[in-house]
Amino acid sequence: MKRERIAKSTRSTWITLGIVVVAYVIMQILGQAGMLTSLVKGLLVPLCTYAIMAISLNLTVGILGELSLGHAGFMCVGAFSSAFFSLCMKETMAAGPRFFTALLIGIGAAALSGLLIGIPVLRLRGDYLAIVTLAFGEIIKNLVNVLYVGRDQEGFHFSMKDSIALGLGEDGKVLINGAQGITGTPKDSNFTVAVVLLLITLIVVLNLIHSRSGRAIMAIRDNRIAAESVGINITRYKLLAFSISAGLAGMAGVLYAHNLSTLAAQPKNFGYNMSIMILVYVVLGGIGNIRGSMIAAVILTLLPELLRELQDYRMLIYSIVLIVMMLFNWSPKAKEWREKYSLRRLVSKIAAKEEA
């Protein structure tokens, strides 16, 4: 029975990774054939960014069972910490090592933020946790908007007033300019890098879910009292899941920051609306369903852009698609149909026929 469960989870993991690889190959073929518009090409990296965000939030909401509305805050931490490093090292490091180091810095800064926030916050549950994490996301965004950092021969200068208060010398340069953000970040990310990071995210999350730690985290989600009674360290595993989720959001932030020449902490990209949008991806894709949240993120990010020509009707179509996806995911009859014709079951049937 245990072997069957392991084989089933391994097969599911390979199917999920295979979907990403096949999609990447198809996009490359279409791109080389000149069949992709500039709009779609520009969306390839953001699609992977939002897919990573949806997967990371699903780890907190679906696997851990805690509602977080501050995920955009962790993305903001990863984006600005990595962009700041890349801008400082733009002329002294090669693109490859610079981006890899920036990636580690972004992930580390976001994971550390998740750990520091999680220690006091994860004692709360439900609406209280959602409100506190929402406040964290807004605090991070507003702090970035009043932060001014410059550099000259004397070193770094910091201010929370304006760029003039930095007191830079003649050779000085403003690196973070308050609400205007960071300008001149090297565009080191591309579609191939984005897909690699998406695959890494899937491997980390899926392996965590199917590991001993993942089973402990899901036990806490299902029944906290029962999990504690059998010796599971509640605080440790909740912090583990929350920190990994925050670190992966930071990875998405690094990818996002290095795809833009100007990075600013605006409500539409690092505010409350972004956190809600990522939560919508998770809910529509299926809470706890990693593959579903990834696919929902891709569809719902791509759809409004593809419907731009239908200015008067695109939001109506978008709303209809949301309702249809919700019914498809949560309707009992749709669940039965999905189980009956699922890809996993079809693969199992093919494997059984080959063995026979």
Short mmCIF file of C-alpha atoms in Angstrom, two decimals:
data_model
loop_
_atom_site.label_atom_id
_atom_site.label_comp_id
_atom_site.label_asym_id
_atom_site.label_seq_id
_atom_site.Cartn_x
_atom_site.Cartn_y
_atom_site.Cartn_z
CA MET A 1 0.00 0.00 0.00
CA LYS A 2 2.83 2.34 0.93
CA ARG A 3 4.67 1.53 -2.33
CA GLU A 4 1.51 2.21 -4.30
CA ARG A 5 1.13 5.60 -2.62
CA ILE A 6 4.77 6.50 -3.31
CA ALA A 7 4.49 5.38 -6.95
CA LYS A 8 1.29 7.38 -7.33
CA SER A 9 2.84 10.57 -5.91
CA THR A 10 5.99 10.12 -8.03
CA ARG A 11 3.88 9.66 -11.17
CA SER A 12 1.86 12.78 -10.32
CA THR A 13 5.06 14.78 -9.79
CA TRP A 14 6.49 13.68 -13.15
CA ILE A 15 3.24 14.56 -14.91
CA THR A 16 3.27 18.05 -13.40
CA LEU A 17 6.91 18.62 -14.35
CA GLY A 18 6.22 17.16 -17.80
CA ILE A 19 3.42 19.68 -18.40
CA VAL A 20 5.86 22.55 -17.76
CA VAL A 21 8.57 21.07 -19.99
CA VAL A 22 6.13 20.39 -22.85
CA ALA A 23 4.71 23.92 -22.57
CA TYR A 24 8.26 25.32 -22.70
CA VAL A 25 9.16 23.28 -25.79
CA ILE A 26 5.94 24.33 -27.56
CA MET A 27 6.60 28.01 -26.79
CA GLN A 28 10.16 27.72 -28.09
CA ILE A 29 8.98 26.07 -31.33
CA LEU A 30 6.27 28.70 -31.83
CA GLY A 31 8.76 31.47 -31.08
CA GLN A 32 11.30 30.20 -33.60
CA ALA A 33 8.53 29.85 -36.19
CA GLY A 34 7.55 33.50 -35.60
CA MET A 35 4.04 32.55 -34.45
CA LEU A 36 4.18 34.38 -31.11
CA THR A 37 3.16 38.02 -30.94
CA SER A 38 5.25 40.54 -29.02
CA LEU A 39 2.46 40.67 -26.42
CA VAL A 40 2.68 36.93 -25.70
CA LYS A 41 6.49 37.04 -25.67
CA GLY A 42 6.35 39.80 -23.09
CA LEU A 43 4.02 37.72 -20.93
CA LEU A 44 6.15 34.55 -20.79
CA VAL A 45 8.25 35.61 -17.79
CA PRO A 46 5.28 37.11 -15.85
CA LEU A 47 3.34 33.87 -16.42
CA CYS A 48 6.08 31.90 -14.69
CA THR A 49 6.36 34.56 -11.97
CA TYR A 50 2.67 34.35 -11.07
CA ALA A 51 2.71 30.55 -11.31
CA ILE A 52 5.54 30.47 -8.73
CA MET A 53 3.58 32.86 -6.52
CA ALA A 54 0.44 30.70 -6.75
CA ILE A 55 2.37 27.52 -5.90
CA SER A 56 4.12 29.16 -2.96
CA LEU A 57 0.87 30.59 -1.55
CA ASN A 58 -0.83 27.21 -1.98
CA LEU A 59 1.82 25.78 0.34
CA THR A 60 0.57 28.15 3.06
CA VAL A 61 -3.16 28.14 2.29
CA GLY A 62 -3.69 24.62 0.94
CA ILE A 63 -1.05 22.49 2.65
CA LEU A 64 -0.58 24.35 5.95
CA GLY A 65 -4.20 25.51 6.07
CA GLU A 66 -3.48 29.12 7.10
CA LEU A 67 -4.87 32.15 5.27
CA SER A 68 -2.17 34.68 4.33
CA LEU A 69 -2.94 37.97 2.57
CA GLY A 70 0.59 39.39 2.70
CA HIS A 71 2.29 37.24 0.10
CA ALA A 72 2.97 40.25 -2.12
CA GLY A 73 5.05 41.64 0.75
CA PHE A 74 7.47 38.70 0.56
CA MET A 75 7.63 39.13 -3.19
CA CYS A 76 8.46 42.81 -2.63
CA VAL A 77 11.28 41.94 -0.21
CA GLY A 78 12.81 39.50 -2.69
CA ALA A 79 12.41 41.90 -5.62
CA PHE A 80 13.98 44.98 -4.01
CA SER A 81 16.79 43.21 -2.15
CA SER A 82 17.90 41.39 -5.31
CA ALA A 83 17.44 44.42 -7.58
CA PHE A 84 19.49 46.57 -5.18
CA PHE A 85 22.33 44.03 -5.23
CA SER A 86 22.27 43.68 -9.03
CA LEU A 87 22.31 47.44 -9.51
CA CYS A 88 25.28 47.81 -7.16
CA MET A 89 27.21 45.01 -8.92
CA LYS A 90 26.10 45.88 -12.45
CA GLU A 91 29.56 46.92 -13.62
CA THR A 92 31.70 44.58 -11.53
CA MET A 93 30.12 41.12 -11.95
CA ALA A 94 29.20 39.02 -14.97
CA ALA A 95 25.48 38.53 -15.67
CA GLY A 96 25.33 34.84 -14.71
CA PRO A 97 27.05 34.96 -11.28
CA ARG A 98 25.33 38.29 -10.52
CA PHE A 99 21.83 36.93 -11.14
CA PHE A 100 22.55 33.72 -9.21
CA THR A 101 23.83 35.71 -6.21
CA ALA A 102 20.86 38.08 -6.46
CA LEU A 103 18.56 35.06 -6.51
CA LEU A 104 20.09 33.70 -3.31
CA ILE A 105 19.84 37.13 -1.66
CA GLY A 106 16.19 37.56 -2.68
CA ILE A 107 15.21 34.08 -1.49
CA GLY A 108 17.16 34.47 1.76
CA ALA A 109 15.76 37.92 2.55
CA ALA A 110 12.17 36.80 1.91
CA ALA A 111 12.58 33.54 3.86
CA LEU A 112 14.12 35.44 6.80
CA SER A 113 11.21 37.89 6.69
CA GLY A 114 8.80 34.95 6.71
CA LEU A 115 10.58 33.45 9.71
CA LEU A 116 10.64 36.71 11.69
CA ILE A 117 7.00 37.48 10.89
CA GLY A 118 5.92 33.87 11.42
CA ILE A 119 7.26 33.57 14.97
CA PRO A 120 4.67 35.96 16.48
CA VAL A 121 2.02 35.80 13.73
CA LEU A 122 1.52 32.05 13.39
CA ARG A 123 0.10 31.94 16.91
CA LEU A 124 -2.98 33.52 15.33
CA ARG A 125 -5.46 31.72 13.12
CA GLY A 126 -8.17 32.45 10.57
CA ASP A 127 -9.21 36.07 10.05
CA TYR A 128 -6.71 37.37 12.60
CA LEU A 129 -3.78 35.83 10.73
CA ALA A 130 -5.11 37.18 7.43
CA ILE A 131 -5.37 40.72 8.84
CA VAL A 132 -1.85 40.69 10.31
CA THR A 133 -0.23 39.33 7.14
CA LEU A 134 -2.16 41.90 5.11
CA ALA A 135 -0.76 44.61 7.37
CA PHE A 136 2.76 43.23 6.89
CA GLY A 137 2.44 43.45 3.10
CA GLU A 138 1.24 47.06 3.28
CA ILE A 139 4.00 48.03 5.74
CA ILE A 140 6.71 46.62 3.45
CA LYS A 141 5.30 48.44 0.42
CA ASN A 142 5.06 51.76 2.27
CA LEU A 143 8.54 51.43 3.78
CA VAL A 144 10.03 50.93 0.32
CA ASN A 145 8.16 53.99 -0.97
CA VAL A 146 9.80 56.29 1.63
CA LEU A 147 13.28 54.76 1.45
CA TYR A 148 16.11 56.64 -0.28
CA VAL A 149 19.50 55.02 -0.73
CA GLY A 150 22.52 56.50 -2.48
CA ARG A 151 26.18 55.70 -2.91
CA ASP A 152 29.31 57.80 -3.39
CA GLN A 153 33.01 57.55 -2.50
CA GLU A 154 32.20 57.60 1.21
CA GLY A 155 29.86 54.62 0.92
CA PHE A 156 26.09 54.17 1.23
CA HIS A 157 23.75 56.90 2.46
CA PHE A 158 20.21 56.31 3.74
CA SER A 159 17.27 58.64 4.23
CA MET A 160 13.51 58.44 4.70
CA LYS A 161 12.88 62.08 3.74
CA ASP A 162 14.05 62.72 0.17
CA SER A 163 17.04 62.22 -2.13
CA ILE A 164 18.50 65.65 -1.24
CA ALA A 165 18.77 64.60 2.41
CA LEU A 166 21.20 61.85 1.34
CA GLY A 167 23.97 64.45 1.01
CA LEU A 168 25.73 62.69 -1.84
CA GLY A 169 29.03 63.92 -3.30
CA GLU A 170 29.56 64.92 -6.91
CA ASP A 171 30.14 61.31 -7.94
CA GLY A 172 27.13 60.07 -5.95
CA LYS A 173 24.28 58.09 -7.43
CA VAL A 174 20.77 57.48 -6.07
CA LEU A 175 20.05 53.74 -6.05
CA ILE A 176 16.61 53.63 -4.43
CA ASN A 177 14.60 56.79 -5.07
CA GLY A 178 11.56 56.49 -2.81
CA ALA A 179 8.27 55.99 -4.65
CA GLN A 180 10.14 56.01 -7.98
CA GLY A 181 11.88 52.82 -6.90
CA ILE A 182 14.96 51.39 -8.57
CA THR A 183 15.92 52.31 -12.12
CA GLY A 184 18.53 50.54 -14.24
CA THR A 185 18.28 46.99 -12.90
CA PRO A 186 19.94 44.63 -15.42
CA LYS A 187 17.40 42.48 -17.26
CA ASP A 188 19.03 39.15 -16.43
CA SER A 189 15.87 37.03 -16.45
CA ASN A 190 14.37 35.37 -19.52
CA PHE A 191 11.84 32.66 -20.32
CA THR A 192 14.34 29.81 -19.96
CA VAL A 193 15.48 31.05 -16.53
CA ALA A 194 11.83 31.52 -15.52
CA VAL A 195 10.92 27.95 -16.48
CA VAL A 196 13.94 26.57 -14.60
CA LEU A 197 12.88 28.47 -11.46
CA LEU A 198 9.29 27.24 -11.90
CA LEU A 199 10.55 23.64 -12.11
CA ILE A 200 12.69 24.16 -8.99
CA THR A 201 9.64 25.54 -7.17
CA LEU A 202 7.53 22.52 -8.17
CA ILE A 203 10.26 20.07 -7.14
CA VAL A 204 10.72 21.75 -3.74
CA VAL A 205 7.00 21.99 -2.94
CA LEU A 206 5.98 18.55 -4.26
CA ASN A 207 8.86 16.82 -2.49
CA LEU A 208 8.02 18.65 0.72
CA ILE A 209 4.37 17.61 0.47
CA HIS A 210 5.24 13.94 -0.04
CA SER A 211 7.92 13.91 2.68
CA ARG A 212 7.60 13.19 6.38
CA SER A 213 7.59 16.94 7.11
CA GLY A 214 4.80 17.45 4.56
CA ARG A 215 2.65 14.79 6.20
CA ALA A 216 3.24 16.47 9.57
CA ILE A 217 2.22 19.85 8.12
CA MET A 218 -0.97 18.38 6.66
CA ALA A 219 -1.71 16.66 9.96
CA ILE A 220 -1.54 20.07 11.66
CA ARG A 221 -3.91 21.44 9.01
CA ASP A 222 -6.42 18.62 9.48
CA ASN A 223 -6.42 18.49 13.29
CA ARG A 224 -4.01 20.59 15.29
CA ILE A 225 -4.88 19.06 18.66
CA ALA A 226 -4.51 15.48 17.39
CA ALA A 227 -1.19 16.34 15.71
CA GLU A 228 0.16 17.87 18.91
CA SER A 229 -1.01 14.89 20.95
CA VAL A 230 1.13 12.48 18.88
CA GLY A 231 4.26 14.60 19.38
CA ILE A 232 4.34 16.80 16.26
CA ASN A 233 6.09 20.10 16.95
CA ILE A 234 3.41 22.53 15.77
CA THR A 235 5.55 25.69 15.85
CA ARG A 236 8.48 24.11 14.01
CA TYR A 237 6.49 22.74 11.10
CA LYS A 238 4.32 25.83 10.70
CA LEU A 239 7.43 28.02 10.59
CA LEU A 240 9.05 25.61 8.13
CA ALA A 241 6.12 25.78 5.69
CA PHE A 242 5.66 29.54 6.10
CA SER A 243 9.38 30.30 5.60
CA ILE A 244 9.66 28.09 2.50
CA SER A 245 6.51 29.71 1.10
CA ALA A 246 7.95 33.19 1.74
CA GLY A 247 11.31 32.21 0.20
CA LEU A 248 9.62 30.98 -2.97
CA ALA A 249 7.63 34.23 -3.15
CA GLY A 250 10.98 36.01 -2.88
CA MET A 251 12.21 33.92 -5.82
CA ALA A 252 9.24 35.13 -7.85
CA GLY A 253 10.15 38.68 -6.81
CA VAL A 254 13.72 38.24 -8.11
CA LEU A 255 12.36 37.00 -11.43
CA TYR A 256 9.91 39.90 -11.58
CA ALA A 257 12.52 42.56 -10.72
CA HIS A 258 15.06 41.35 -13.28
CA ASN A 259 12.48 41.47 -16.07
CA LEU A 260 11.94 45.23 -15.69
CA SER A 261 14.19 48.22 -16.17
CA THR A 262 12.32 50.18 -13.47
CA LEU A 263 11.00 48.64 -10.26
CA ALA A 264 8.54 50.57 -8.10
CA ALA A 265 6.44 49.40 -5.14
CA GLN A 266 2.98 50.23 -6.45
CA PRO A 267 -0.36 48.86 -5.18
CA LYS A 268 -0.93 46.95 -8.44
CA ASN A 269 2.27 44.90 -8.19
CA PHE A 270 3.10 44.64 -4.47
CA GLY A 271 -0.06 45.74 -2.72
CA TYR A 272 -3.25 44.20 -1.40
CA ASN A 273 -4.63 43.65 -4.90
CA MET A 274 -1.67 41.44 -5.86
CA SER A 275 -2.12 39.25 -2.76
CA ILE A 276 -5.83 38.84 -3.50
CA MET A 277 -5.14 38.02 -7.15
CA ILE A 278 -2.68 35.27 -6.17
CA LEU A 279 -5.22 33.94 -3.67
CA VAL A 280 -7.80 33.80 -6.49
CA TYR A 281 -5.39 31.64 -8.51
CA VAL A 282 -5.04 29.27 -5.56
CA VAL A 283 -8.78 29.02 -4.89
CA LEU A 284 -9.75 28.55 -8.54
CA GLY A 285 -6.97 26.04 -9.17
CA GLY A 286 -8.01 24.08 -6.11
CA ILE A 287 -6.81 24.62 -2.54
CA GLY A 288 -4.01 22.11 -2.00
CA ASN A 289 -3.82 21.32 -5.73
CA ILE A 290 -0.35 22.50 -6.81
CA ARG A 291 -0.83 21.69 -10.50
CA GLY A 292 -4.23 23.36 -10.54
CA SER A 293 -2.98 26.61 -9.01
CA MET A 294 -0.16 26.75 -11.57
CA ILE A 295 -2.55 26.26 -14.49
CA ALA A 296 -5.05 28.76 -13.06
CA ALA A 297 -2.29 31.37 -12.72
CA VAL A 298 -1.28 30.92 -16.36
CA ILE A 299 -4.85 31.03 -17.73
CA LEU A 300 -6.03 33.98 -15.66
CA THR A 301 -2.87 36.02 -16.35
CA LEU A 302 -2.99 35.33 -20.08
CA LEU A 303 -6.72 35.79 -20.60
CA PRO A 304 -7.13 39.57 -19.96
CA GLU A 305 -4.18 40.34 -22.24
CA LEU A 306 -5.49 38.16 -25.07
CA LEU A 307 -8.88 39.86 -24.80
CA ARG A 308 -7.51 43.41 -25.05
CA GLU A 309 -9.14 43.91 -28.46
CA LEU A 310 -12.53 43.32 -26.84
CA GLN A 311 -12.28 46.44 -24.67
CA ASP A 312 -15.97 46.50 -23.75
CA TYR A 313 -16.39 42.80 -23.08
CA ARG A 314 -13.06 41.43 -21.86
CA MET A 315 -13.84 41.82 -18.13
CA LEU A 316 -17.25 40.24 -18.69
CA ILE A 317 -15.60 37.25 -20.39
CA TYR A 318 -12.99 37.15 -17.62
CA SER A 319 -15.75 37.01 -14.98
CA ILE A 320 -17.56 34.22 -16.84
CA VAL A 321 -14.33 32.21 -17.02
CA LEU A 322 -13.85 32.67 -13.25
CA ILE A 323 -17.36 31.34 -12.56
CA VAL A 324 -16.91 28.38 -14.92
CA MET A 325 -13.56 27.49 -13.34
CA MET A 326 -15.06 27.71 -9.86
CA LEU A 327 -17.92 25.38 -10.86
CA PHE A 328 -15.51 22.99 -12.57
CA ASN A 329 -13.32 22.79 -9.47
CA TRP A 330 -15.95 22.61 -6.73
CA SER A 331 -19.13 21.14 -8.24
CA PRO A 332 -19.61 17.49 -7.07
CA LYS A 333 -20.56 16.30 -10.57
CA ALA A 334 -17.56 18.07 -12.08
CA LYS A 335 -15.31 16.39 -9.50
CA GLU A 336 -16.70 12.98 -10.45
CA TRP A 337 -16.18 13.67 -14.16
CA ARG A 338 -12.66 14.98 -13.53
CA GLU A 339 -11.72 11.89 -11.54
CA LYS A 340 -13.19 9.62 -14.19
CA TYR A 341 -11.28 11.20 -17.05
CA SER A 342 -8.21 12.43 -15.18
CA LEU A 343 -4.79 12.19 -16.82
CA ARG A 344 -3.51 10.15 -13.90
CA ARG A 345 -6.22 7.51 -14.39
CA LEU A 346 -5.63 7.38 -18.15
CA VAL A 347 -1.88 6.86 -17.55
CA SER A 348 -2.66 4.11 -15.03
CA LYS A 349 -4.94 2.36 -17.52
CA ILE A 350 -2.28 2.52 -20.24
CA ALA A 351 0.34 1.15 -17.82
CA ALA A 352 -2.02 -1.69 -16.77
CA LYS A 353 -2.64 -2.66 -20.40
CA GLU A 354 1.09 -2.71 -21.12
CA GLU A 355 1.74 -4.94 -18.10
CA ALA A 356 -1.05 -7.30 -19.18
#
